[in-house]
């Protein structure tokens, strides 16, 4: 069974930089998995941040960036702000009829 | 603007059925692949199902296969999720989402809450 792994939680200081990762329980994440990233705030619809590994969605500030780091997809937030405190999810394309979300990372800014 | 609006959620007993709808507007609905994604209380996002732009193909997560059916009516710009044999663990907010490009879910609807409880 495919499991997409994310750090359960992360903490960053205001103005700091944090990198969240998205891996596979077996194998490496590459651009072939078209990783995308979403910010989920309670009571709101998920917000798209990054798609196709490193393309920012419309309106997303450039302090959010995506990449492949080693064998994982990564979301980097540079100059973290208080309203970046949220849950972040990645999702991988596992084939024509399958997508798998990671378990999500709860980001705290303090 | 591009918009998705879900409806049909509610409280239902285990074993019963429910049908969710997702009304699309602001884009050419019949040219996009559509998905359902859910989030159980206190849990993460879970992909549920996908349907091709013309309804010719549909796929499901193992957790709902054989119980849920995704469908669409392109003449009404509406996506559906028929949920049968509901279980307590199906309790979640259900979102519909457009696949704007490969593995890019955008936009998402605001979600509709399904509670399965006796």
GROMACS .gro file of C-alpha atoms in nm:
model
  228
    1UNK     CA    1   0.000   0.000   0.000
    2UNK     CA    2   0.127   0.341  -0.096
    3UNK     CA    3   0.183   0.577   0.194
    4UNK     CA    4   0.276   0.941   0.141
    5UNK     CA    5   0.475   1.072   0.434
    6UNK     CA    6   0.484   1.423   0.579
    7UNK     CA    7   0.620   1.560   0.905
    8UNK     CA    8   0.327   1.564   1.153
    9UNK     CA    9   0.427   1.904   1.284
   10UNK     CA   10   0.680   2.178   1.236
   11UNK     CA   11   0.755   2.506   1.405
   12UNK     CA   12   0.908   2.822   1.257
   13UNK     CA   13   0.983   3.167   1.393
   14UNK     CA   14   0.825   3.470   1.229
   15UNK     CA   15   1.049   3.573   0.941
   16UNK     CA   16   1.218   3.237   0.936
   17UNK     CA   17   1.241   2.973   0.667
   18UNK     CA   18   1.091   2.626   0.686
   19UNK     CA   19   1.092   2.332   0.447
   20UNK     CA   20   0.816   2.073   0.462
   21UNK     CA   21   0.868   1.744   0.282
   22UNK     CA   22   0.655   1.484   0.106
   23UNK     CA   23   0.794   1.134   0.063
   24UNK     CA   24   0.695   0.780  -0.022
   25UNK     CA   25   0.713   0.478   0.206
   26UNK     CA   26   0.873   0.294  -0.083
   27UNK     CA   27   1.069   0.477  -0.347
   28UNK     CA   28   1.154   0.834  -0.433
   29UNK     CA   29   0.928   1.121  -0.527
   30UNK     CA   30   1.011   1.270  -0.865
   31UNK     CA   31   0.847   1.518  -1.097
   32UNK     CA   32   0.666   1.219  -1.252
   33UNK     CA   33   0.440   1.224  -0.946
   34UNK     CA   34   0.336   1.586  -1.018
   35UNK     CA   35   0.343   1.680  -0.648
   36UNK     CA   36   0.108   1.958  -0.546
   37UNK     CA   37   0.065   2.136  -0.214
   38UNK     CA   38  -0.242   2.274  -0.035
   39UNK     CA   39  -0.298   2.492   0.267
   40UNK     CA   40  -0.596   2.391   0.479
   41UNK     CA   41  -0.741   2.623   0.740
   42UNK     CA   42  -1.031   2.499   0.957
   43UNK     CA   43  -1.366   2.604   0.816
   44UNK     CA   44  -1.224   2.702   0.478
   45UNK     CA   45  -1.182   2.527   0.147
   46UNK     CA   46  -0.828   2.404   0.077
   47UNK     CA   47  -0.611   2.658  -0.100
   48UNK     CA   48  -0.377   2.551  -0.377
   49UNK     CA   49  -0.019   2.669  -0.328
   50UNK     CA   50   0.201   2.472  -0.566
   51UNK     CA   51   0.137   2.228  -0.851
   52UNK     CA   52   0.355   2.029  -1.089
   53UNK     CA   53   0.636   2.029  -0.832
   54UNK     CA   54   0.724   2.399  -0.845
   55UNK     CA   55   0.454   2.608  -1.016
   56UNK     CA   56   0.287   2.861  -0.791
   57UNK     CA   57  -0.088   2.891  -0.818
   58UNK     CA   58  -0.232   3.231  -0.909
   59UNK     CA   59  -0.212   3.479  -0.625
   60UNK     CA   60   0.028   3.275  -0.411
   61UNK     CA   61   0.316   3.491  -0.284
   62UNK     CA   62   0.665   3.403  -0.404
   63UNK     CA   63   0.779   3.320  -0.052
   64UNK     CA   64   0.614   2.983  -0.116
   65UNK     CA   65   0.821   2.759  -0.342
   66UNK     CA   66   0.823   2.393  -0.440
   67UNK     CA   67   1.104   2.160  -0.539
   68UNK     CA   68   1.244   1.810  -0.526
   69UNK     CA   69   1.498   1.772  -0.247
   70UNK     CA   70   1.676   1.440  -0.255
   71UNK     CA   71   1.407   1.174  -0.275
   72UNK     CA   72   1.119   1.393  -0.160
   73UNK     CA   73   0.903   1.678  -0.279
   74UNK     CA   74   0.946   1.991  -0.072
   75UNK     CA   75   0.752   2.306   0.012
   76UNK     CA   76   0.965   2.593   0.136
   77UNK     CA   77   0.822   2.900   0.307
   78UNK     CA   78   1.066   3.190   0.322
   79UNK     CA   79   0.994   3.475   0.562
   80UNK     CA   80   0.716   3.298   0.749
   81UNK     CA   81   0.425   3.510   0.864
   82UNK     CA   82   0.172   3.456   1.139
   83UNK     CA   83  -0.106   3.375   0.895
   84UNK     CA   84   0.102   3.093   0.748
   85UNK     CA   85   0.010   2.896   1.059
   86UNK     CA   86  -0.202   2.621   0.909
   87UNK     CA   87  -0.209   2.260   0.794
   88UNK     CA   88  -0.023   2.175   0.473
   89UNK     CA   89  -0.091   1.873   0.255
   90UNK     CA   90   0.085   1.728  -0.045
   91UNK     CA   91  -0.076   1.495  -0.296
   92UNK     CA   92   0.094   1.266  -0.547
   93UNK     CA   93  -0.024   1.141  -0.885
   94UNK     CA   94  -0.005   0.762  -0.853
   95UNK     CA   95  -0.144   0.681  -1.195
   96UNK     CA   96  -0.442   0.743  -1.414
   97UNK     CA   97  -0.697   0.661  -1.147
   98UNK     CA   98  -0.525   0.724  -0.819
   99UNK     CA   99  -0.412   1.016  -0.610
  100UNK     CA  100  -0.271   0.986  -0.259
  101UNK     CA  101  -0.257   1.264  -0.002
  102UNK     CA  102   0.004   1.282   0.267
  103UNK     CA  103  -0.099   1.290   0.629
  104UNK     CA  104  -0.043   1.665   0.650
  105UNK     CA  105   0.193   1.889   0.846
  106UNK     CA  106   0.067   2.123   1.116
  107UNK     CA  107   0.281   2.437   1.094
  108UNK     CA  108   0.312   2.661   1.397
  109UNK     CA  109   0.457   3.011   1.365
  110UNK     CA  110   0.595   3.134   1.696
  111UNK     CA  111  -1.559   3.331  -1.163
  112UNK     CA  112  -1.479   2.962  -1.140
  113UNK     CA  113  -1.691   2.817  -0.862
  114UNK     CA  114  -1.793   2.482  -0.716
  115UNK     CA  115  -2.080   2.450  -0.469
  116UNK     CA  116  -2.152   2.124  -0.291
  117UNK     CA  117  -2.484   2.024  -0.139
  118UNK     CA  118  -2.662   1.718  -0.006
  119UNK     CA  119  -2.478   1.656   0.317
  120UNK     CA  120  -2.654   1.573   0.641
  121UNK     CA  121  -2.698   1.318   0.916
  122UNK     CA  122  -2.767   0.961   0.809
  123UNK     CA  123  -2.780   0.626   0.987
  124UNK     CA  124  -2.522   0.355   0.918
  125UNK     CA  125  -2.616   0.141   0.621
  126UNK     CA  126  -2.823   0.411   0.458
  127UNK     CA  127  -2.754   0.612   0.142
  128UNK     CA  128  -2.692   0.973   0.054
  129UNK     CA  129  -2.622   1.160  -0.270
  130UNK     CA  130  -2.398   1.463  -0.284
  131UNK     CA  131  -2.407   1.719  -0.563
  132UNK     CA  132  -2.150   1.971  -0.682
  133UNK     CA  133  -2.271   2.254  -0.904
  134UNK     CA  134  -2.002   2.402  -1.128
  135UNK     CA  135  -1.997   2.745  -1.287
  136UNK     CA  136  -1.756   2.982  -1.457
  137UNK     CA  137  -1.579   2.724  -1.672
  138UNK     CA  138  -1.648   2.468  -1.943
  139UNK     CA  139  -1.743   2.180  -1.715
  140UNK     CA  140  -1.737   1.904  -1.978
  141UNK     CA  141  -1.366   1.958  -2.050
  142UNK     CA  142  -1.238   1.887  -1.699
  143UNK     CA  143  -1.171   1.580  -1.489
  144UNK     CA  144  -1.343   1.610  -1.150
  145UNK     CA  145  -1.269   1.466  -0.806
  146UNK     CA  146  -1.421   1.411  -0.465
  147UNK     CA  147  -1.193   1.449  -0.162
  148UNK     CA  148  -1.295   1.416   0.203
  149UNK     CA  149  -1.164   1.514   0.545
  150UNK     CA  150  -1.285   1.329   0.853
  151UNK     CA  151  -1.298   1.525   1.182
  152UNK     CA  152  -0.946   1.574   1.314
  153UNK     CA  153  -0.797   1.382   1.023
  154UNK     CA  154  -0.620   1.461   0.698
  155UNK     CA  155  -0.741   1.491   0.342
  156UNK     CA  156  -0.834   1.166   0.167
  157UNK     CA  157  -0.883   1.132  -0.207
  158UNK     CA  158  -1.215   0.954  -0.276
  159UNK     CA  159  -1.291   0.932  -0.647
  160UNK     CA  160  -1.226   1.074  -0.994
  161UNK     CA  161  -1.432   1.087  -1.312
  162UNK     CA  162  -1.318   1.165  -1.661
  163UNK     CA  163  -1.444   1.478  -1.840
  164UNK     CA  164  -1.691   1.275  -2.048
  165UNK     CA  165  -1.776   1.024  -1.774
  166UNK     CA  166  -1.604   0.744  -1.965
  167UNK     CA  167  -1.375   0.645  -1.677
  168UNK     CA  168  -1.410   0.653  -1.301
  169UNK     CA  169  -1.182   0.535  -1.023
  170UNK     CA  170  -1.214   0.502  -0.647
  171UNK     CA  171  -1.014   0.480  -0.330
  172UNK     CA  172  -1.014   0.129  -0.184
  173UNK     CA  173  -1.200   0.258   0.122
  174UNK     CA  174  -1.511   0.340  -0.083
  175UNK     CA  175  -1.488   0.104  -0.380
  176UNK     CA  176  -1.810  -0.090  -0.432
  177UNK     CA  177  -2.011   0.147  -0.210
  178UNK     CA  178  -1.969   0.492  -0.369
  179UNK     CA  179  -2.038   0.594  -0.728
  180UNK     CA  180  -1.914   0.912  -0.890
  181UNK     CA  181  -2.107   1.049  -1.185
  182UNK     CA  182  -2.167   1.370  -1.373
  183UNK     CA  183  -2.434   1.538  -1.582
  184UNK     CA  184  -2.253   1.766  -1.824
  185UNK     CA  185  -2.583   1.913  -1.944
  186UNK     CA  186  -2.641   2.040  -1.589
  187UNK     CA  187  -2.276   2.120  -1.506
  188UNK     CA  188  -2.311   1.901  -1.199
  189UNK     CA  189  -2.097   1.634  -1.035
  190UNK     CA  190  -2.246   1.371  -0.805
  191UNK     CA  191  -2.135   1.123  -0.541
  192UNK     CA  192  -2.380   0.846  -0.461
  193UNK     CA  193  -2.287   0.696  -0.124
  194UNK     CA  194  -2.442   0.363  -0.029
  195UNK     CA  195  -2.392   0.135   0.271
  196UNK     CA  196  -2.259   0.428   0.470
  197UNK     CA  197  -2.036   0.360   0.768
  198UNK     CA  198  -1.951   0.566   1.074
  199UNK     CA  199  -1.601   0.610   0.933
  200UNK     CA  200  -1.744   0.785   0.625
  201UNK     CA  201  -1.823   1.084   0.847
  202UNK     CA  202  -1.635   1.375   0.689
  203UNK     CA  203  -1.653   1.701   0.504
  204UNK     CA  204  -1.674   1.614   0.136
  205UNK     CA  205  -1.517   1.847  -0.117
  206UNK     CA  206  -1.547   1.846  -0.493
  207UNK     CA  207  -1.251   1.975  -0.688
  208UNK     CA  208  -1.164   2.040  -1.050
  209UNK     CA  209  -0.843   1.895  -1.188
  210UNK     CA  210  -0.713   2.208  -1.356
  211UNK     CA  211  -0.404   2.020  -1.481
  212UNK     CA  212  -0.248   1.688  -1.389
  213UNK     CA  213  -0.274   1.644  -1.012
  214UNK     CA  214  -0.368   2.010  -0.963
  215UNK     CA  215  -0.691   2.043  -0.769
  216UNK     CA  216  -0.824   2.391  -0.832
  217UNK     CA  217  -1.065   2.521  -0.729
  218UNK     CA  218  -1.224   2.338  -0.441
  219UNK     CA  219  -1.580   2.375  -0.321
  220UNK     CA  220  -1.655   2.489   0.032
  221UNK     CA  221  -1.742   2.133   0.135
  222UNK     CA  222  -2.053   1.959   0.267
  223UNK     CA  223  -2.061   1.770   0.597
  224UNK     CA  224  -2.178   1.409   0.606
  225UNK     CA  225  -2.237   1.260   0.949
  226UNK     CA  226  -2.305   0.889   0.976
  227UNK     CA  227  -2.447   0.811   1.316
  228UNK     CA  228  -2.717   0.604   1.475
   0.00000   0.00000   0.00000
